[in-house]
Amino acid sequence: DNVSMIQEAGTLRCGVKFDVLGFGFRNPETGDIEGLDADLCRAIADSMGVEPEFVEAISANRIPFLQEDRVDIISSTMTRNEERLQEIDFSKIYYLAGQKILVKSDSPHQSVDDLVAAGVKVCSGQGSTSETNLRDKGVEEGNLVLFATYSEAAQALLDGRCDAVSTDDSILFGLAQQNEGLEVRGEAFTEEPLGIGIKKGKEDLVAFIDAVLDQMAANGRWAELYDMHIKPYTGDEAPEPPLDM
Ligand code: GLU
């Protein structure tokens, strides 16, 4: 089966982000990939008795990386939804995010509706649910500025090439932390349940990952990782793990 093939290879190849603080972030000093997504990959690899290998997976190449067998799993702030379930499988939900906006501290805009009403430019990630959600909210095509990564989107906001960045709050918190003068605003206007992506036809791998996630919820490891990686940015205590939603 698929799990024993990974065990024979000795390596679990995980597609993660390299520029998202708290989830998948390449520490410039050590080169280590840090964050919840990276540590979930480490925990799964550990349970298999193999080494994790991190491959940078940006929003737009997550599904292709699975379909082309470039990685075994995608642990890259990925929303599980019906549309994506047509193409790939997902684990249980390990984090519940929601879409918000990030603006400069002196911006008058408080919400996505303000941005639409003002007709200003909004930056986001190509191939993300955020992109689609912004269109659904009424952001016009000419005002939607898309980038391969969220660090590029934040740079564009700082440079004045757009008036806001909009994606998962969990990503925006890290960008606000990294860049002085940027702040997250408003209520979440979507639900983004994050799951681990797996190529279709690998039911044993999905079951293995779900069992690891259940175990991490039961033994407190999930809450420990939440406190280590997420709480520093949100200030929130670990909620109940959202696994069975
Ligand atoms: N969670 C959303 C998605 O999967 C936005 C974050 C991202 O692009 O990684 O598309």
Short mmCIF file of C-alpha atoms and ligand atoms in Angstrom, two decimals:
data_model
loop_
_atom_site.label_atom_id
_atom_site.label_comp_id
_atom_site.label_asym_id
_atom_site.label_seq_id
_atom_site.Cartn_x
_atom_site.Cartn_y
_atom_site.Cartn_z
CA ASP A 1 0.00 0.00 0.00
CA ASN A 2 0.93 3.67 -0.11
CA VAL A 3 2.14 3.93 3.48
CA SER A 4 4.57 1.04 3.09
CA MET A 5 5.86 2.56 -0.17
CA ILE A 6 6.71 5.75 1.74
CA GLN A 7 8.34 3.64 4.45
CA GLU A 8 10.45 1.85 1.85
CA ALA A 9 11.51 5.21 0.40
CA GLY A 10 12.41 6.36 3.92
CA THR A 11 11.14 9.88 3.27
CA LEU A 12 7.77 11.62 3.51
CA ARG A 13 7.76 14.43 0.97
CA CYS A 14 5.61 17.30 2.22
CA GLY A 15 4.58 20.33 0.21
CA VAL A 16 4.50 23.31 2.58
CA LYS A 17 4.66 27.08 2.34
CA PHE A 18 8.07 28.63 2.99
CA ASP A 19 6.90 32.20 3.69
CA VAL A 20 3.88 31.86 5.99
CA LEU A 21 4.72 32.58 9.61
CA GLY A 22 3.11 30.11 12.03
CA PHE A 23 2.37 27.48 9.35
CA GLY A 24 5.31 26.97 7.00
CA PHE A 25 8.17 29.43 7.32
CA ARG A 26 11.81 29.03 6.36
CA ASN A 27 13.88 30.39 9.22
CA PRO A 28 16.50 32.54 7.46
CA GLU A 29 19.13 31.82 10.11
CA THR A 30 18.81 28.05 10.45
CA GLY A 31 17.14 27.13 7.16
CA ASP A 32 14.63 25.06 9.14
CA ILE A 33 11.01 25.02 8.04
CA GLU A 34 8.93 26.06 11.05
CA GLY A 35 5.20 26.17 11.82
CA LEU A 36 2.09 24.08 12.36
CA ASP A 37 1.98 22.70 8.79
CA ALA A 38 5.65 21.71 9.01
CA ASP A 39 5.24 20.08 12.43
CA LEU A 40 2.19 18.10 11.28
CA CYS A 41 4.36 16.74 8.49
CA ARG A 42 7.10 15.90 11.03
CA ALA A 43 4.55 14.11 13.27
CA ILE A 44 3.19 12.04 10.38
CA ALA A 45 6.71 11.16 9.19
CA ASP A 46 7.67 10.22 12.74
CA SER A 47 4.68 7.89 13.07
CA MET A 48 5.76 6.19 9.84
CA GLY A 49 9.35 5.91 10.99
CA VAL A 50 10.66 8.02 8.10
CA GLU A 51 12.29 11.44 7.64
CA PRO A 52 10.28 14.45 6.47
CA GLU A 53 11.41 16.32 3.38
CA PHE A 54 10.03 19.81 2.74
CA VAL A 55 9.23 21.04 -0.75
CA GLU A 56 7.93 24.58 -1.26
CA ALA A 57 4.32 24.43 -2.43
CA ILE A 58 2.65 27.75 -3.25
CA SER A 59 -1.12 28.02 -3.52
CA ALA A 60 -1.39 27.43 -7.28
CA ASN A 61 0.82 24.34 -7.48
CA ARG A 62 -0.56 22.31 -4.56
CA ILE A 63 -2.94 20.11 -6.57
CA PRO A 64 -0.50 19.67 -9.51
CA PHE A 65 2.28 18.64 -7.07
CA LEU A 66 0.06 15.83 -5.76
CA GLN A 67 -1.14 14.75 -9.18
CA GLU A 68 2.41 14.69 -10.58
CA ASP A 69 3.69 12.77 -7.52
CA ARG A 70 6.20 15.51 -6.71
CA VAL A 71 5.11 15.25 -3.05
CA ASP A 72 3.30 12.67 -0.90
CA ILE A 73 1.17 15.15 1.02
CA ILE A 74 0.30 18.86 0.93
CA SER A 75 0.34 20.62 4.27
CA SER A 76 0.14 24.17 2.99
CA THR A 77 -2.68 26.24 4.57
CA MET A 78 -5.08 24.49 2.21
CA THR A 79 -8.84 24.86 2.52
CA ARG A 80 -10.79 21.63 2.14
CA ASN A 81 -13.84 22.31 -0.03
CA GLU A 82 -16.18 20.47 -2.38
CA GLU A 83 -14.53 21.78 -5.52
CA ARG A 84 -11.06 20.58 -4.51
CA LEU A 85 -12.49 17.27 -3.29
CA GLN A 86 -13.34 16.54 -6.94
CA GLU A 87 -9.60 16.50 -7.66
CA ILE A 88 -7.84 15.33 -4.48
CA ASP A 89 -8.61 13.83 -1.06
CA PHE A 90 -8.22 15.59 2.26
CA SER A 91 -7.50 14.60 5.84
CA LYS A 92 -9.66 15.73 8.73
CA ILE A 93 -9.62 19.45 9.47
CA TYR A 94 -6.66 20.56 11.60
CA TYR A 95 -7.29 24.31 11.71
CA LEU A 96 -10.24 26.62 11.13
CA ALA A 97 -9.30 29.89 9.47
CA GLY A 98 -11.47 32.65 8.00
CA GLN A 99 -10.80 35.33 5.41
CA LYS A 100 -10.09 38.90 6.57
CA ILE A 101 -8.32 41.99 5.26
CA LEU A 102 -4.89 43.45 6.03
CA VAL A 103 -4.36 47.19 5.51
CA LYS A 104 -1.93 49.95 6.44
CA SER A 105 -2.67 51.32 9.91
CA ASP A 106 -3.72 54.70 8.46
CA SER A 107 -6.18 53.12 6.00
CA PRO A 108 -9.84 54.19 6.30
CA HIS A 109 -11.05 50.75 5.16
CA GLN A 110 -12.51 48.51 7.87
CA SER A 111 -13.94 45.62 5.85
CA VAL A 112 -14.01 43.92 2.48
CA ASP A 113 -17.29 45.72 1.76
CA ASP A 114 -15.49 49.05 2.28
CA LEU A 115 -12.84 47.99 -0.23
CA VAL A 116 -15.50 47.06 -2.80
CA ALA A 117 -17.46 50.28 -2.24
CA ALA A 118 -14.30 52.39 -2.59
CA GLY A 119 -13.29 50.49 -5.75
CA VAL A 120 -9.69 50.07 -4.57
CA LYS A 121 -7.17 47.38 -5.45
CA VAL A 122 -6.98 44.20 -3.35
CA CYS A 123 -4.01 41.81 -3.42
CA SER A 124 -4.27 38.07 -2.87
CA GLY A 125 -2.78 34.70 -3.78
CA GLN A 126 -3.20 33.10 -7.18
CA GLY A 127 -4.97 29.74 -7.05
CA SER A 128 -6.39 30.36 -3.58
CA THR A 129 -9.93 30.25 -2.27
CA SER A 130 -9.26 33.86 -1.19
CA GLU A 131 -9.09 34.92 -4.83
CA THR A 132 -12.47 33.31 -5.55
CA ASN A 133 -14.04 34.68 -2.37
CA LEU A 134 -12.99 38.23 -3.30
CA ARG A 135 -14.67 37.89 -6.71
CA ASP A 136 -17.80 36.57 -4.96
CA LYS A 137 -17.72 39.60 -2.64
CA GLY A 138 -17.81 41.88 -5.67
CA VAL A 139 -14.16 42.87 -6.16
CA GLU A 140 -13.87 43.67 -9.85
CA GLU A 141 -11.34 41.88 -12.03
CA GLY A 142 -9.36 45.08 -12.61
CA ASN A 143 -9.03 45.59 -8.86
CA LEU A 144 -7.86 42.08 -8.08
CA VAL A 145 -4.04 41.88 -8.01
CA LEU A 146 -2.75 38.31 -7.65
CA PHE A 147 0.65 37.04 -6.57
CA ALA A 148 2.23 33.60 -6.33
CA THR A 149 2.99 34.11 -2.63
CA TYR A 150 1.54 36.11 0.26
CA SER A 151 4.91 37.68 1.05
CA GLU A 152 4.84 39.26 -2.42
CA ALA A 153 1.27 40.44 -1.80
CA ALA A 154 2.35 42.09 1.48
CA GLN A 155 5.23 43.80 -0.31
CA ALA A 156 2.79 45.17 -2.88
CA LEU A 157 0.63 46.59 -0.07
CA LEU A 158 3.68 48.25 1.49
CA ASP A 159 4.66 49.70 -1.91
CA GLY A 160 1.16 51.05 -2.53
CA ARG A 161 0.44 48.75 -5.49
CA CYS A 162 -2.75 47.72 -3.69
CA ASP A 163 -4.82 49.02 -0.76
CA ALA A 164 -5.28 45.74 1.08
CA VAL A 165 -4.22 42.09 1.17
CA SER A 166 -7.01 39.59 1.75
CA THR A 167 -6.66 35.90 2.61
CA ASP A 168 -6.93 33.60 5.68
CA ASP A 169 -6.68 35.56 8.95
CA SER A 170 -4.06 33.04 10.07
CA ILE A 171 -1.76 34.15 7.22
CA LEU A 172 -2.52 37.86 7.71
CA PHE A 173 -1.59 37.73 11.42
CA GLY A 174 1.92 36.65 10.48
CA LEU A 175 2.22 39.38 7.82
CA ALA A 176 1.12 42.02 10.36
CA GLN A 177 3.74 40.70 12.78
CA GLN A 178 6.50 40.81 10.16
CA ASN A 179 5.69 44.26 8.79
CA GLU A 180 5.30 47.25 11.04
CA GLY A 181 2.39 49.52 10.10
CA LEU A 182 0.10 46.77 8.78
CA GLU A 183 -2.99 45.57 10.64
CA VAL A 184 -5.70 42.92 10.30
CA ARG A 185 -9.25 44.30 10.30
CA GLY A 186 -12.89 43.25 10.49
CA GLU A 187 -14.70 39.97 11.01
CA ALA A 188 -13.97 36.83 9.03
CA PHE A 189 -16.25 36.75 5.97
CA THR A 190 -15.61 33.10 5.04
CA GLU A 191 -14.81 29.80 6.73
CA GLU A 192 -11.57 28.15 5.65
CA PRO A 193 -11.25 24.68 7.18
CA LEU A 194 -7.67 23.58 6.55
CA GLY A 195 -6.86 19.95 5.75
CA ILE A 196 -3.92 17.95 4.47
CA GLY A 197 -4.17 17.20 0.75
CA ILE A 198 -3.51 13.69 -0.61
CA LYS A 199 -3.67 12.36 -4.16
CA LYS A 200 -6.86 10.41 -4.91
CA GLY A 201 -6.72 6.64 -4.60
CA LYS A 202 -4.52 6.57 -1.47
CA GLU A 203 -7.15 5.66 1.14
CA ASP A 204 -4.61 3.99 3.43
CA LEU A 205 -2.55 7.20 3.58
CA VAL A 206 -5.64 9.29 4.38
CA ALA A 207 -6.59 6.86 7.17
CA PHE A 208 -3.03 6.90 8.53
CA ILE A 209 -2.94 10.72 8.64
CA ASP A 210 -6.41 10.95 10.23
CA ALA A 211 -5.28 8.52 12.94
CA VAL A 212 -2.18 10.65 13.64
CA LEU A 213 -4.34 13.80 13.84
CA ASP A 214 -6.80 12.06 16.22
CA GLN A 215 -3.92 10.94 18.40
CA MET A 216 -2.39 14.44 18.47
CA ALA A 217 -5.75 15.87 19.53
CA ALA A 218 -6.18 13.26 22.27
CA ASN A 219 -2.67 13.48 23.73
CA GLY A 220 -2.46 17.27 23.76
CA ARG A 221 0.19 17.57 21.06
CA TRP A 222 -2.15 19.51 18.74
CA ALA A 223 -2.82 22.10 21.48
CA GLU A 224 0.91 22.26 22.22
CA LEU A 225 1.66 23.04 18.57
CA TYR A 226 -1.15 25.61 18.49
CA ASP A 227 0.30 27.36 21.53
CA MET A 228 3.79 27.27 20.02
CA HIS A 229 2.97 28.41 16.47
CA ILE A 230 -0.39 30.22 16.43
CA LYS A 231 -0.92 31.80 19.85
CA PRO A 232 2.08 34.16 19.55
CA TYR A 233 0.29 35.91 16.65
CA THR A 234 -3.38 35.73 17.68
CA GLY A 235 -3.01 35.79 21.46
CA ASP A 236 -5.77 33.13 21.58
CA GLU A 237 -5.64 29.96 23.65
CA ALA A 238 -5.87 26.71 21.68
CA PRO A 239 -9.53 25.91 20.88
CA GLU A 240 -10.93 22.39 20.69
CA PRO A 241 -9.26 20.74 17.69
CA PRO A 242 -11.72 21.12 14.77
CA LEU A 243 -10.96 17.58 13.49
CA ASP A 244 -14.45 16.23 12.94
CA MET A 245 -16.11 19.18 11.26
N1 GLU B 1 -6.72 28.57 2.68
C1 GLU B 1 -6.86 29.22 1.42
C2 GLU B 1 -6.57 28.27 0.26
O1 GLU B 1 -6.34 27.14 0.47
C3 GLU B 1 -6.00 30.47 1.29
C4 GLU B 1 -4.58 30.30 1.74
C5 GLU B 1 -3.64 29.80 0.67
O2 GLU B 1 -3.72 30.20 -0.49
O3 GLU B 1 -2.78 29.01 1.03
O4 GLU B 1 -6.61 28.61 -0.89
#
